[in-house]
Structures are given as structure tokens and as C-alpha cells.
PDB file of N, CA and C in Angstrom:
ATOM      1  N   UNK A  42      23.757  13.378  -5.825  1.00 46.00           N
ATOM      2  CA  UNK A  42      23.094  14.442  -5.097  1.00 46.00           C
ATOM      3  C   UNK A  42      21.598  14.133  -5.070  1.00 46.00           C
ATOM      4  N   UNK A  43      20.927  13.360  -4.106  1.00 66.00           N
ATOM      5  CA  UNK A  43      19.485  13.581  -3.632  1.00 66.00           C
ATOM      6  C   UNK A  43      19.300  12.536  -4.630  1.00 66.00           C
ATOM      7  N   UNK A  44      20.165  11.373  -5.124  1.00 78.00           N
ATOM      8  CA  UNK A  44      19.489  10.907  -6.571  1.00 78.00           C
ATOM      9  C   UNK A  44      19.021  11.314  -7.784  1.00 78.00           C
ATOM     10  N   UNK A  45      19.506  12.333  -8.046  1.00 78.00           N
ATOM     11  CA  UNK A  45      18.954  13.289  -9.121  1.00 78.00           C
ATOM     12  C   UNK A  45      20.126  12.687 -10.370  1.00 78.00           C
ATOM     13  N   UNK A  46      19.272  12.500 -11.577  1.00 89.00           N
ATOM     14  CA  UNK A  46      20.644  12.303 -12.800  1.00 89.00           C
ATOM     15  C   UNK A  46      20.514  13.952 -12.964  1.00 89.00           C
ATOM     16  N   UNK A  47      21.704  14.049 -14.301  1.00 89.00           N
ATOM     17  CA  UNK A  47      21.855  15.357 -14.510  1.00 89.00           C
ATOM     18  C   UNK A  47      20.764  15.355 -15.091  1.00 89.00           C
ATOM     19  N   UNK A  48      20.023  15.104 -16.503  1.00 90.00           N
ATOM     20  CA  UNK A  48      18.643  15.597 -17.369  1.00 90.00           C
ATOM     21  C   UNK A  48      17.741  15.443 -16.261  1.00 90.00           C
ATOM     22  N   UNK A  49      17.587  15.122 -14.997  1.00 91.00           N
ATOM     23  CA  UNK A  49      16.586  15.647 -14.475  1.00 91.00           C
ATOM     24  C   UNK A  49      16.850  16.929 -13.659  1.00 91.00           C
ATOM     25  N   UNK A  50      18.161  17.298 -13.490  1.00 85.00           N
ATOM     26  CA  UNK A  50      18.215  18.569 -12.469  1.00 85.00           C
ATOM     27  C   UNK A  50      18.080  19.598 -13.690  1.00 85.00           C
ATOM     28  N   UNK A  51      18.524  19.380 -14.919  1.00 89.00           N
ATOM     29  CA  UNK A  51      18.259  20.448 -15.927  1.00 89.00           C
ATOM     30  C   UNK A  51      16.628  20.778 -16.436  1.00 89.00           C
ATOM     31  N   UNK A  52      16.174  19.581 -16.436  1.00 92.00           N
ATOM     32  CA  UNK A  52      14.482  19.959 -16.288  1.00 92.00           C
ATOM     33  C   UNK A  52      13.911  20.946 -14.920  1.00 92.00           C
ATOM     34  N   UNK A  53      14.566  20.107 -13.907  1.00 88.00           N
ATOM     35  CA  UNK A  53      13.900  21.016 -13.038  1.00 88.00           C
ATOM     36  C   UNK A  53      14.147  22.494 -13.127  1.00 88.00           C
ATOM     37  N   UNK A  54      15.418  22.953 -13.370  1.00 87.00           N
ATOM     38  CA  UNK A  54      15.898  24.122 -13.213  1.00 87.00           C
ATOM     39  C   UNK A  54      15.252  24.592 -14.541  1.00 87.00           C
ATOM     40  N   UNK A  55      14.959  24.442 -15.678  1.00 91.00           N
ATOM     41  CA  UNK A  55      13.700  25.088 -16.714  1.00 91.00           C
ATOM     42  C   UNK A  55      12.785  25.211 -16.268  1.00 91.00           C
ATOM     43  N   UNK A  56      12.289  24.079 -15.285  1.00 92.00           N
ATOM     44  CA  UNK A  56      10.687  24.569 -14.545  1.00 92.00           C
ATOM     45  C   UNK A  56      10.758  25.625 -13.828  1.00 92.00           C
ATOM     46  N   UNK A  57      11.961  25.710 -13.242  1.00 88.00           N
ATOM     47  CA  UNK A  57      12.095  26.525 -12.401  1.00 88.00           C
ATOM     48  C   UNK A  57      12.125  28.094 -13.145  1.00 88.00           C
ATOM     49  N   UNK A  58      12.696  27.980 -13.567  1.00 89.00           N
ATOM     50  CA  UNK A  58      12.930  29.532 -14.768  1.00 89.00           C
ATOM     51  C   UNK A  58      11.796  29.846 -15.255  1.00 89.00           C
ATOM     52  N   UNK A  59      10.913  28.962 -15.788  1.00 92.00           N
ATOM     53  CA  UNK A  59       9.571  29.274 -15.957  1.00 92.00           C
ATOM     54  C   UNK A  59       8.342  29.948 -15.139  1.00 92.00           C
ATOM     55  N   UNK A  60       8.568  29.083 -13.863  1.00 91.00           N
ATOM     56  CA  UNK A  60       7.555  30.009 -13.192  1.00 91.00           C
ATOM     57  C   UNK A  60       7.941  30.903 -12.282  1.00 91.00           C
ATOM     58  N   UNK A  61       9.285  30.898 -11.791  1.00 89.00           N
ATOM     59  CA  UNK A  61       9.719  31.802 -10.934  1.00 89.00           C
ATOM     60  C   UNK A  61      10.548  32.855 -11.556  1.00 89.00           C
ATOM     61  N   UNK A  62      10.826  32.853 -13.131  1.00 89.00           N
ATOM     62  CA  UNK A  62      11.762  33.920 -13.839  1.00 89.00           C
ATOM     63  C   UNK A  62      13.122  33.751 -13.292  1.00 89.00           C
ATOM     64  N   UNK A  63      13.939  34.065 -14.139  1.00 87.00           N
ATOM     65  CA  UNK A  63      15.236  34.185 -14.245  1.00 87.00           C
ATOM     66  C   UNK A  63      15.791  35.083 -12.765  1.00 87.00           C
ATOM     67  N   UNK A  64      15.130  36.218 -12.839  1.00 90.00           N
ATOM     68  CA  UNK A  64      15.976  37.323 -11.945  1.00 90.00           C
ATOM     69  C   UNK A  64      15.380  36.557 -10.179  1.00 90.00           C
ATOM     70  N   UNK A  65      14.507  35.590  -9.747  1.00 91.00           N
ATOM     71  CA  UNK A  65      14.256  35.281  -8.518  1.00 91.00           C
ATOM     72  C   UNK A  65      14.681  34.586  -8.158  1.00 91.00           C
ATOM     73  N   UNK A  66      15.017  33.623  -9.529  1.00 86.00           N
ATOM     74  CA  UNK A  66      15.905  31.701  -9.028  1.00 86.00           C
ATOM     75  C   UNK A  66      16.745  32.073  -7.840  1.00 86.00           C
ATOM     76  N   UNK A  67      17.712  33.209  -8.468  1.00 88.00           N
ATOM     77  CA  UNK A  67      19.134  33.478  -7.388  1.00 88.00           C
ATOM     78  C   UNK A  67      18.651  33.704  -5.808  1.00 88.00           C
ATOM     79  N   UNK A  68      17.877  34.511  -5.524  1.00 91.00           N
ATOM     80  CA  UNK A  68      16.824  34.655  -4.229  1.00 91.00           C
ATOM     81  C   UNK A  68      16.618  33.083  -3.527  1.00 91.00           C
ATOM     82  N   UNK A  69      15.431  32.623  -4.900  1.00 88.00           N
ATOM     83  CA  UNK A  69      15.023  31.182  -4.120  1.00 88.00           C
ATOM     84  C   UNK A  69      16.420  30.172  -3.872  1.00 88.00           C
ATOM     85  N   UNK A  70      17.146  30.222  -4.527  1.00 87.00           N
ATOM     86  CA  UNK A  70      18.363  29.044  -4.187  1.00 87.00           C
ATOM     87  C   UNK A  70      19.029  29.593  -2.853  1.00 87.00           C
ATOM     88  N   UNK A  71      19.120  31.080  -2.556  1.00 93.00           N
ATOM     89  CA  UNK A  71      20.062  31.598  -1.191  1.00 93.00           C
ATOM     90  C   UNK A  71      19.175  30.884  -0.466  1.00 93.00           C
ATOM     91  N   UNK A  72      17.558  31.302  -0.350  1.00 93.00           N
ATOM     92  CA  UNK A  72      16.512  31.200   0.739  1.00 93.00           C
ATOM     93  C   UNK A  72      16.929  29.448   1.141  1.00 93.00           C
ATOM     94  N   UNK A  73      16.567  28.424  -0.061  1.00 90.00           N
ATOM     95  CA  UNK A  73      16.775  27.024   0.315  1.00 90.00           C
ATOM     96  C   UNK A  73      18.272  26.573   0.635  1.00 90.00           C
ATOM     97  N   UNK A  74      19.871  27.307   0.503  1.00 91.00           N
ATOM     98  CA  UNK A  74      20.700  27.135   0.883  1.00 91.00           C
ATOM     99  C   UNK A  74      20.788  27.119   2.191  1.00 91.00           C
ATOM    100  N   UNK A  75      20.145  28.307   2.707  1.00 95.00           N
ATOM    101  CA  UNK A  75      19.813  29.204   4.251  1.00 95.00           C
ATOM    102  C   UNK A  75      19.154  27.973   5.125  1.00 95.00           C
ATOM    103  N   UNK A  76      18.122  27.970   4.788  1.00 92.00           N
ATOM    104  CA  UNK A  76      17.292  26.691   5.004  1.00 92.00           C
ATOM    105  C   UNK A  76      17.611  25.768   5.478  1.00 92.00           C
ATOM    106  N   UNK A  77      18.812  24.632   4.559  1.00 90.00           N
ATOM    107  CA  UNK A  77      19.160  23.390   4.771  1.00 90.00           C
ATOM    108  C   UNK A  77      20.390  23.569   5.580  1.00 90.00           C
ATOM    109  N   UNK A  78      21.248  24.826   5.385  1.00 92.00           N
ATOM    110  CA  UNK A  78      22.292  24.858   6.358  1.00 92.00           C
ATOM    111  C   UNK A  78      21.906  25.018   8.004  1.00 92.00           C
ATOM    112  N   UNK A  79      20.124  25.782   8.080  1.00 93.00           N
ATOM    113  CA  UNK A  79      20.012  25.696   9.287  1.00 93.00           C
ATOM    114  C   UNK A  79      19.361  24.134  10.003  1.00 93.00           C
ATOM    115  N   UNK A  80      18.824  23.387   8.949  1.00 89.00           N
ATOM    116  CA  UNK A  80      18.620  22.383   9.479  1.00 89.00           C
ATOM    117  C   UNK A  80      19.367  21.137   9.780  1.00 89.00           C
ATOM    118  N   UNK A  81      20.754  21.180   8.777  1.00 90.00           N
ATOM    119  CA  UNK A  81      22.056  20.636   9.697  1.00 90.00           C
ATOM    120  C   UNK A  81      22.321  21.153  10.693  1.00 90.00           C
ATOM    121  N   UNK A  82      22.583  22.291  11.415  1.00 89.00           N
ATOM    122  CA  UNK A  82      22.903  22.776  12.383  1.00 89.00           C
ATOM    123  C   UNK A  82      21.458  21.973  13.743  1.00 89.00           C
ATOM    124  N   UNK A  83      20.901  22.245  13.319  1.00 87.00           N
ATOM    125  CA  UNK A  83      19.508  21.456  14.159  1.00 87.00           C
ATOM    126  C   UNK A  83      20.173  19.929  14.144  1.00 87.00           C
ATOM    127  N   UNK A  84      20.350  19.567  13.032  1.00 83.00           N
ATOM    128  CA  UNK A  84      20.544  17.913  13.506  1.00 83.00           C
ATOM    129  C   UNK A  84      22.099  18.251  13.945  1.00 83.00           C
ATOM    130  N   UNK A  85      22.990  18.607  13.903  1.00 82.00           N
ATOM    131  CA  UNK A  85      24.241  18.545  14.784  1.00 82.00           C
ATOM    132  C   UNK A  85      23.915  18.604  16.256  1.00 82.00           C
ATOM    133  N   UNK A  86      23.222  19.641  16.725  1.00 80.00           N
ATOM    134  CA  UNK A  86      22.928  19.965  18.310  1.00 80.00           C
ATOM    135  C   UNK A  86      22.056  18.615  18.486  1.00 80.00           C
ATOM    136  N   UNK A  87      20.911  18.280  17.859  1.00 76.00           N
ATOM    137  CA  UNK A  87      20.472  17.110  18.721  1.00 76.00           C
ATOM    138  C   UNK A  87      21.070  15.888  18.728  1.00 76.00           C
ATOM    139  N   UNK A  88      22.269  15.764  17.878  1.00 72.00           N
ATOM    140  CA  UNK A  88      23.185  14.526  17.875  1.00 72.00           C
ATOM    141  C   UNK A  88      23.865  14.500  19.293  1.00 72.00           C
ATOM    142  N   UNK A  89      24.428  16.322  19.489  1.00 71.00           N
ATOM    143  CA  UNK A  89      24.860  16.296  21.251  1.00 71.00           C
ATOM    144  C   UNK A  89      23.940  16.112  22.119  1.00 71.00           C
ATOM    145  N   UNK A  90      22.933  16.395  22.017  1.00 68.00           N
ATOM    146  CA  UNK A  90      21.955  15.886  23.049  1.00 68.00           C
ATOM    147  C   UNK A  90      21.689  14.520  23.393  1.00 68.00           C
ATOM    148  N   UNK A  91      21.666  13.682  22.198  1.00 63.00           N
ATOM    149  CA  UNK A  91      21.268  12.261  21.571  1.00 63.00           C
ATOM    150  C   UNK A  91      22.244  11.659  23.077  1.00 63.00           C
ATOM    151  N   UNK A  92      23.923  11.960  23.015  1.00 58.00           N
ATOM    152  CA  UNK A  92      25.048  11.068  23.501  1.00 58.00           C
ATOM    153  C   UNK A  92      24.566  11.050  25.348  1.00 58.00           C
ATOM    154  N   UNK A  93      24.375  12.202  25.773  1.00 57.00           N
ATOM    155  CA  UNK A  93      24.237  11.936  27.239  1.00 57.00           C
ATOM    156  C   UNK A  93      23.191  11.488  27.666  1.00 57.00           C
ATOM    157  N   UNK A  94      22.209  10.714  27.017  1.00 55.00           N
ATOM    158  CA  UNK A  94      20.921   9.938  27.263  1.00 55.00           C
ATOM    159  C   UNK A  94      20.773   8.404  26.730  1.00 55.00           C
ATOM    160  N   UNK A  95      21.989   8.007  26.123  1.00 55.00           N
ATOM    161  CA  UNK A  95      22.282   6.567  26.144  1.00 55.00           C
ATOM    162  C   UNK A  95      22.323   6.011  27.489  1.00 55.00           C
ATOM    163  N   UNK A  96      22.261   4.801  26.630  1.00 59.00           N
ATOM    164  CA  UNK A  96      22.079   3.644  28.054  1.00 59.00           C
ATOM    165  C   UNK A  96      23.572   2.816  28.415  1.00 59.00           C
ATOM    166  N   UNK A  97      24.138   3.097  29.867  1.00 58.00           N
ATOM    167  CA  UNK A  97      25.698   1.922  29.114  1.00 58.00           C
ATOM    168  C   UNK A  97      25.549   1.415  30.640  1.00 58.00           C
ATOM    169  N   UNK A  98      26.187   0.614  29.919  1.00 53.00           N
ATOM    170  CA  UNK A  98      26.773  -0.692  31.128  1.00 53.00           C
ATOM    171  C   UNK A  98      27.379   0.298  32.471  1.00 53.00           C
ATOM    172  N   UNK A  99      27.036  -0.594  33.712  1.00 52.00           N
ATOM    173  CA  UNK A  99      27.148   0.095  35.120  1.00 52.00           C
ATOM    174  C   UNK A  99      29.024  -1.214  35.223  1.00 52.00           C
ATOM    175  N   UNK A 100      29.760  -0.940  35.089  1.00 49.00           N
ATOM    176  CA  UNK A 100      31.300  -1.357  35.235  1.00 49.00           C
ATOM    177  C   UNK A 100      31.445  -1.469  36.309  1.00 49.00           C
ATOM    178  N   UNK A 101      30.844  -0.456  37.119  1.00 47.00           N
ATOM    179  CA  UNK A 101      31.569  -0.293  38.609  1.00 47.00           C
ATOM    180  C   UNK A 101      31.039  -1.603  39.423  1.00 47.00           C
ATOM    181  N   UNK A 102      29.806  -2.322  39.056  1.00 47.00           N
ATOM    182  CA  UNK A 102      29.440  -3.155  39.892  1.00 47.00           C
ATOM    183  C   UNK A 102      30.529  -4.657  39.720  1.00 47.00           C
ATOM    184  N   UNK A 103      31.216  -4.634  38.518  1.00 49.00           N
ATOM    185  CA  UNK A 103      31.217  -6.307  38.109  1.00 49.00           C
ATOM    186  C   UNK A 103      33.606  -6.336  39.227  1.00 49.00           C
TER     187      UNK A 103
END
């Protein structure tokens, strides 16, 4: 996941408890779940966009 070993996701998540407290983590993890699910959705649609602006071979001429 992201390259992370486990002793470093457990550090982070103490940093995290530290400055953001226990009762907000749950908040901040929905907010960045929210987040990254909308920015797959962004890269899915421009993947459909991506296909009808390739370049292909003209067949009909040969």
C-alpha cells in the first residue's frame, strides 16, 4: 500500500492521534476516503475521453 511497511503506517497513525486527537482521525480518514474515491472517478472518465482521440491506421485506403 503506497510503499508504506507496517512500523511506518503505525508511526504515522500516532502522529496522527497526536495532533489531530483521537475523536477527529475518524472524520479525517472519511474526508481522505471521499477524496481519493472522487479522484478515481476523475481518472476513469478521462480514460473515456483518452480512447476517442487516438490516432489509428486509415484500413479503408490499403
Amino acid at each position: 500500500m503506497f510503499g508504506f511497511s507496517v512500523p511506518e503506517l503505525i508511526l504515522i497513525l500516532i502522529i496522527g492521534i497526536i495532533i489531530f486527537g483521537p475523536n477527529r482521525l475518524p472524520d479525517i480518514g472519511r474526508f481522505l476516503g471521499k477524496g481519493l474515491n472522487e479522484l478515481r472517478k476523475v481518472s476513469a472518465e478521462k480514460e473515456k475521453f483518452k480512447e476517442p482521440f487516438t490516432i489509428t491506421e486509415k484500413k479503408e485506403k490499403e
